[in-house]
Structure formats: C-alpha cells, structure tokens
mmCIF file of C-alpha atoms in Angstrom:
data_model
loop_
_atom_site.group_PDB
_atom_site.id
_atom_site.type_symbol
_atom_site.label_atom_id
_atom_site.label_comp_id
_atom_site.label_asym_id
_atom_site.label_seq_id
_atom_site.Cartn_x
_atom_site.Cartn_y
_atom_site.Cartn_z
ATOM 1 C CA ARG A 1 119.901 151.762 150.932
ATOM 2 C CA ARG A 2 120.416 150.948 146.916
ATOM 3 C CA ASP A 3 117.017 149.403 146.516
ATOM 4 C CA ILE A 4 115.415 152.040 146.892
ATOM 5 C CA LEU A 5 114.225 154.684 144.308
ATOM 6 C CA ILE A 6 113.394 157.820 145.557
ATOM 7 C CA VAL A 7 111.397 160.225 142.485
ATOM 8 C CA PRO A 8 111.166 163.929 143.215
ATOM 9 C CA ASN A 9 108.233 165.885 142.103
ATOM 10 C CA ALA A 10 107.765 166.970 138.655
ATOM 11 C CA LEU A 11 106.162 169.991 136.104
ATOM 12 C CA ASP A 12 102.736 168.933 135.092
ATOM 13 C CA LEU A 13 102.619 171.058 132.506
ATOM 14 C CA SER A 14 98.739 170.812 132.047
ATOM 15 C CA ASN A 15 98.356 172.468 135.382
ATOM 16 C CA LEU A 16 100.044 175.972 133.673
ATOM 17 C CA SER A 17 97.784 175.791 130.099
ATOM 18 C CA GLY A 18 101.449 175.698 128.253
ATOM 19 C CA GLN A 19 101.448 179.283 129.133
ATOM 20 C CA THR A 20 104.915 181.235 129.626
ATOM 21 C CA ILE A 21 106.633 183.632 130.233
ATOM 22 C CA CYS A 22 109.647 184.839 126.767
ATOM 23 C CA GLU A 23 110.936 188.022 126.865
ATOM 24 C CA VAL A 24 113.333 189.242 129.553
ATOM 25 C CA LYS A 25 112.625 191.086 132.261
ATOM 26 C CA GLU A 26 114.283 194.222 132.772
ATOM 27 C CA LYS A 27 115.190 195.919 135.905
ATOM 28 C CA LYS A 28 111.875 198.838 136.223
ATOM 29 C CA ARG A 29 111.388 200.607 139.286
ATOM 30 C CA ASP A 30 112.286 200.391 142.464
ATOM 31 C CA THR A 31 110.664 198.007 144.183
ATOM 32 C CA ILE A 32 111.721 194.196 144.150
ATOM 33 C CA ASP A 33 108.439 192.291 143.495
ATOM 34 C CA LEU A 34 108.188 188.814 144.956
ATOM 35 C CA VAL A 35 105.849 186.384 144.221
ATOM 36 C CA TYR A 36 104.656 182.667 145.948
ATOM 37 C CA TRP A 37 101.020 180.514 145.365
ATOM 38 C CA GLY A 38 100.275 177.565 146.854
ATOM 39 C CA HIS A 39 99.226 176.701 150.439
ATOM 40 C CA LEU A 40 99.435 179.301 153.990
ATOM 41 C CA THR A 41 99.148 176.824 156.855
ATOM 42 C CA PRO A 42 101.459 178.402 159.463
ATOM 43 C CA ALA A 43 102.054 174.737 160.579
ATOM 44 C CA TRP A 44 105.225 175.800 157.276
ATOM 45 C CA PHE A 45 104.673 179.059 156.598
ATOM 46 C CA ASP A 46 107.062 181.662 157.543
ATOM 47 C CA TRP A 47 104.110 183.688 158.316
ATOM 48 C CA ASP A 48 106.781 186.245 160.631
ATOM 49 C CA LEU A 49 110.237 185.478 158.129
ATOM 50 C CA ILE A 50 107.345 188.014 155.803
ATOM 51 C CA ILE A 51 106.150 190.802 157.368
ATOM 52 C CA ASN A 52 109.565 190.749 159.586
ATOM 53 C CA VAL A 53 110.983 191.555 156.232
ATOM 54 C CA ALA A 54 108.027 193.617 154.313
ATOM 55 C CA THR A 55 108.282 195.525 157.558
ATOM 56 C CA ARG A 56 112.676 196.358 157.188
ATOM 57 C CA ARG A 57 112.271 195.867 153.428
ATOM 58 C CA LYS A 58 109.833 198.833 152.062
ATOM 59 C CA ASP A 59 111.218 198.122 148.638
ATOM 60 C CA PHE A 60 109.729 194.861 148.972
ATOM 61 C CA ARG A 61 106.626 193.936 147.512
ATOM 62 C CA PHE A 62 104.837 190.248 148.044
ATOM 63 C CA HIS A 63 102.362 188.826 146.071
ATOM 64 C CA ILE A 64 101.131 186.072 147.971
ATOM 65 C CA ILE A 65 98.736 183.557 145.917
ATOM 66 C CA GLY A 66 97.184 180.735 148.241
ATOM 67 C CA TYR A 67 94.799 179.828 150.802
ATOM 68 C CA GLY A 68 94.782 178.031 154.169
ATOM 69 C CA GLU A 69 96.379 181.104 156.140
ATOM 70 C CA ASP A 70 94.970 182.402 159.292
ATOM 71 C CA GLU A 71 91.707 184.178 159.556
ATOM 72 C CA ASN A 72 93.908 187.110 161.259
ATOM 73 C CA ILE A 73 96.494 187.198 159.127
ATOM 74 C CA ARG A 74 95.302 190.300 157.682
ATOM 75 C CA ASN A 75 95.629 192.567 160.531
ATOM 76 C CA TYR A 76 98.887 191.708 160.695
ATOM 77 C CA LEU A 77 99.974 192.534 157.044
ATOM 78 C CA PRO A 78 102.213 195.293 156.495
ATOM 79 C CA ASN A 79 101.089 197.797 153.362
ATOM 80 C CA ASN A 80 103.876 196.130 150.649
ATOM 81 C CA VAL A 81 102.517 192.217 151.595
ATOM 82 C CA ILE A 82 98.913 192.126 149.258
ATOM 83 C CA LEU A 83 97.083 188.434 149.810
ATOM 84 C CA TYR A 84 95.126 187.046 146.095
ATOM 85 C CA GLY A 85 93.018 184.654 148.144
ATOM 86 C CA LYS A 86 93.533 180.982 145.342
ATOM 87 C CA ILE A 87 94.488 181.832 141.689
ATOM 88 C CA SER A 88 93.674 178.457 139.217
ATOM 89 C CA PRO A 89 97.282 177.763 138.242
ATOM 90 C CA SER A 90 95.590 177.885 134.637
ATOM 91 C CA GLU A 91 95.944 181.972 135.394
ATOM 92 C CA LEU A 92 99.630 182.073 137.938
ATOM 93 C CA VAL A 93 100.815 184.277 134.205
ATOM 94 C CA ASN A 94 99.278 187.014 134.948
ATOM 95 C CA TYR A 95 100.528 187.506 138.125
ATOM 96 C CA VAL A 96 104.273 186.491 137.370
ATOM 97 C CA TYR A 97 104.958 188.612 133.922
ATOM 98 C CA ASP A 98 106.415 191.110 135.985
ATOM 99 C CA LYS A 99 107.834 190.366 139.081
ATOM 100 C CA ASP A 100 111.694 190.016 140.131
ATOM 101 C CA VAL A 101 111.343 187.002 142.255
ATOM 102 C CA ALA A 102 109.422 183.966 143.037
ATOM 103 C CA ILE A 103 110.017 182.509 146.979
ATOM 104 C CA ILE A 104 109.314 179.700 148.531
ATOM 105 C CA PRO A 105 109.539 180.755 153.085
ATOM 106 C CA PHE A 106 108.977 177.215 154.676
ATOM 107 C CA LYS A 107 109.437 177.018 157.873
ATOM 108 C CA GLN A 108 112.757 175.244 159.193
ATOM 109 C CA SER A 109 110.505 171.742 160.535
ATOM 110 C CA LYS A 110 111.455 167.723 159.953
ATOM 111 C CA LEU A 111 108.424 168.089 157.993
ATOM 112 C CA SER A 112 109.760 171.311 155.293
ATOM 113 C CA SER A 113 113.081 169.194 155.291
ATOM 114 C CA VAL A 114 111.469 166.819 152.968
ATOM 115 C CA VAL A 115 109.002 168.541 151.067
ATOM 116 C CA ASP A 116 109.468 168.471 147.062
ATOM 117 C CA PRO A 117 107.673 171.975 146.053
ATOM 118 C CA ILE A 118 105.591 171.786 142.917
ATOM 119 C CA LYS A 119 106.028 175.370 142.756
ATOM 120 C CA LEU A 120 109.812 175.395 142.813
ATOM 121 C CA TYR A 121 109.645 173.701 139.039
ATOM 122 C CA GLU A 122 106.731 175.938 138.229
ATOM 123 C CA TYR A 123 108.646 179.033 139.068
ATOM 124 C CA HIS A 124 111.371 177.515 136.784
ATOM 125 C CA TYR A 125 109.609 177.278 133.805
ATOM 126 C CA TYR A 126 107.839 180.943 133.908
ATOM 127 C CA GLY A 127 111.959 182.163 134.397
ATOM 128 C CA LEU A 128 111.505 183.049 137.704
ATOM 129 C CA PRO A 129 114.535 183.412 140.218
ATOM 130 C CA THR A 130 113.572 181.806 143.337
ATOM 131 C CA VAL A 131 114.750 182.129 147.500
ATOM 132 C CA ALA A 132 113.952 179.598 149.217
ATOM 133 C CA THR A 133 113.933 178.581 152.867
ATOM 134 C CA GLY A 134 113.471 175.396 154.999
ATOM 135 C CA VAL A 135 113.183 173.384 152.349
ATOM 136 C CA LYS A 136 116.116 171.204 149.652
ATOM 137 C CA ILE A 137 116.317 172.088 146.910
ATOM 138 C CA HIS A 138 117.665 168.958 144.082
ATOM 139 C CA GLU A 139 120.948 170.204 141.633
ATOM 140 C CA GLY A 140 120.459 171.588 138.570
ATOM 141 C CA PHE A 141 118.367 174.519 139.605
ATOM 142 C CA ASP A 142 120.516 177.019 139.139
ATOM 143 C CA TYR A 143 118.228 179.324 139.472
ATOM 144 C CA THR A 144 117.643 178.535 142.907
ATOM 145 C CA PHE A 145 118.729 180.469 146.271
ATOM 146 C CA LEU A 146 118.478 179.311 150.141
ATOM 147 C CA ALA A 147 117.822 181.566 153.267
ATOM 148 C CA TYR A 148 118.200 180.317 156.907
ATOM 149 C CA ASN A 149 117.466 183.302 158.424
ATOM 150 C CA GLU A 150 116.276 186.769 157.375
ATOM 151 C CA LYS A 151 119.378 188.095 157.185
ATOM 152 C CA SER A 152 120.197 185.816 154.372
ATOM 153 C CA PHE A 153 116.893 185.545 152.649
ATOM 154 C CA ILE A 154 117.501 189.251 152.609
ATOM 155 C CA GLU A 155 120.397 189.120 150.527
ATOM 156 C CA MET A 156 119.062 186.487 148.168
ATOM 157 C CA VAL A 157 116.559 188.287 147.345
ATOM 158 C CA MET A 158 118.644 191.078 146.436
ATOM 159 C CA GLN A 159 121.651 188.564 144.628
ATOM 160 C CA ALA A 160 118.371 186.573 142.716
ATOM 161 C CA SER A 161 117.026 190.294 141.554
ATOM 162 C CA ASN A 162 119.469 191.123 140.367
ATOM 163 C CA LEU A 163 120.575 188.079 137.726
ATOM 164 C CA HIS A 164 120.509 187.992 134.706
ATOM 165 C CA VAL A 165 118.004 185.051 133.819
ATOM 166 C CA ASP A 166 117.394 184.500 130.243
ATOM 167 C CA PRO A 167 113.531 182.801 131.102
ATOM 168 C CA ASP A 168 113.993 180.309 127.517
ATOM 169 C CA VAL A 169 117.510 178.387 129.001
ATOM 170 C CA MET A 170 115.270 177.910 132.929
ATOM 171 C CA ARG A 171 112.203 176.560 131.034
ATOM 172 C CA ASN A 172 114.079 174.366 129.146
ATOM 173 C CA TYR A 173 116.374 172.453 131.203
ATOM 174 C CA ILE A 174 112.505 172.190 133.352
ATOM 175 C CA LEU A 175 111.689 170.697 130.186
ATOM 176 C CA ASN A 176 113.914 168.702 129.467
ATOM 177 C CA ASN A 177 114.525 167.218 132.626
ATOM 178 C CA HIS A 178 112.012 167.583 135.044
ATOM 179 C CA THR A 179 108.436 166.481 133.916
ATOM 180 C CA TYR A 180 105.950 163.920 134.800
ATOM 181 C CA GLU A 181 106.947 162.399 132.132
ATOM 182 C CA HIS A 182 110.830 162.638 132.805
ATOM 183 C CA ARG A 183 109.950 160.976 136.002
ATOM 184 C CA VAL A 184 107.633 157.984 134.335
ATOM 185 C CA LEU A 185 110.514 156.937 132.112
ATOM 186 C CA GLN A 186 113.446 157.364 135.625
ATOM 187 C CA ILE A 187 110.772 154.188 137.048
ATOM 188 C CA LEU A 188 110.489 152.302 133.919
ATOM 189 C CA HIS A 189 114.306 152.192 133.440
ATOM 190 C CA ARG A 190 114.577 151.354 137.627
ATOM 191 C CA LEU A 191 112.976 148.402 136.210
ATOM 192 C CA GLY A 192 114.093 147.052 132.865
ATOM 193 C CA GLY A 193 112.184 148.982 131.251
ATOM 194 C CA SER A 194 112.990 151.064 127.713
#
C-alpha cells in the first residue's frame, strides 16, 4: 500500500554521549576483533554461528556485550569468545575503539527478517564495518555485509576487516540521514508539514 509510511529506526545520539572514534584504525595484529552489543536471547541471537566460527577461526576474537543469554552458554564458549555483560550505552565507546568489525548474528526467522537493529546505526556512527545475518539492511549502508551461513559469515568478516574505512564518512552519513530528527521530518513531510 502506498498510503503507509514505514519509518525505520535511527541513531539516538543522547544514548552514546556524543563520543566518537575519529582516527582511522591501522591493521595491527594477527587477530580480527569483532564486537556485538544488545540482547543475547537464544530466540534470535545465533549462538551456534558464534561458537562454530570461533572454534574454526582462532584468529577471530568475539567481544560480546549484552544480557539475556542462557545461563549455561559460558560452558560452551571457546576461549576467543569474551562476554562482558550489560554495559551502559554511554560506555560503548570504550569497547569499540580497537575493534575491526561489528556483527549482528541473528538467526534466520520471520522475526529477524523484519527487525531494524538500532545497533547498526550505532556501529556505523563509530566507524565500524558490519557483518549481519538474518536481517534486511536499508540502502545506503555501504559498509554492511550480509551473510547467509557460516562460510559466508567468515568470508564477509574477512572482506569487512580489509576495508579502508574512514570513520568520519560513516558517522556523517548516519548523522545526515539516520537520526530521529530526520525521522520526525519524514513524518511531518508525509503529513503535509514543513
């Protein structure tokens, strides 16, 4: 229907305290550091993907921030998967400055296919290329890669980690197109306002 306006999520800068990562990261070590933050429920977070990839790729280090995981999951995690627990959004900048790739490892499902993860906007605000599974990504997110299985996840992480990313370009794209102020203007425009 053309009379329905679907307004996506956006960046809430007040949650992040306005802190940014400004410098272009140099490739510095033999590992690829991946970061995720958010809810960790097994209903949509793909723990099997994380465990299988971490077991196969010891050069990948997974930094998982969040809550809601199964209480026994720690018994199954390889050493290169680090759980931090729940972190305040204003503190996230302390966990991203040295990471290479952000991830959204969601299971393929009807639920995940219609979510619009706010973390994607936050990842790009921090200048992190992103590899996602189970979700659809809006146009314009040039530094985001979709994977469909374990093999393509590894391939996309390798591709994302080799990108030369300018965090200012990524951040400015988000700030100029994907804040809640922009979403309100979209709604007002549709309603015939200014």
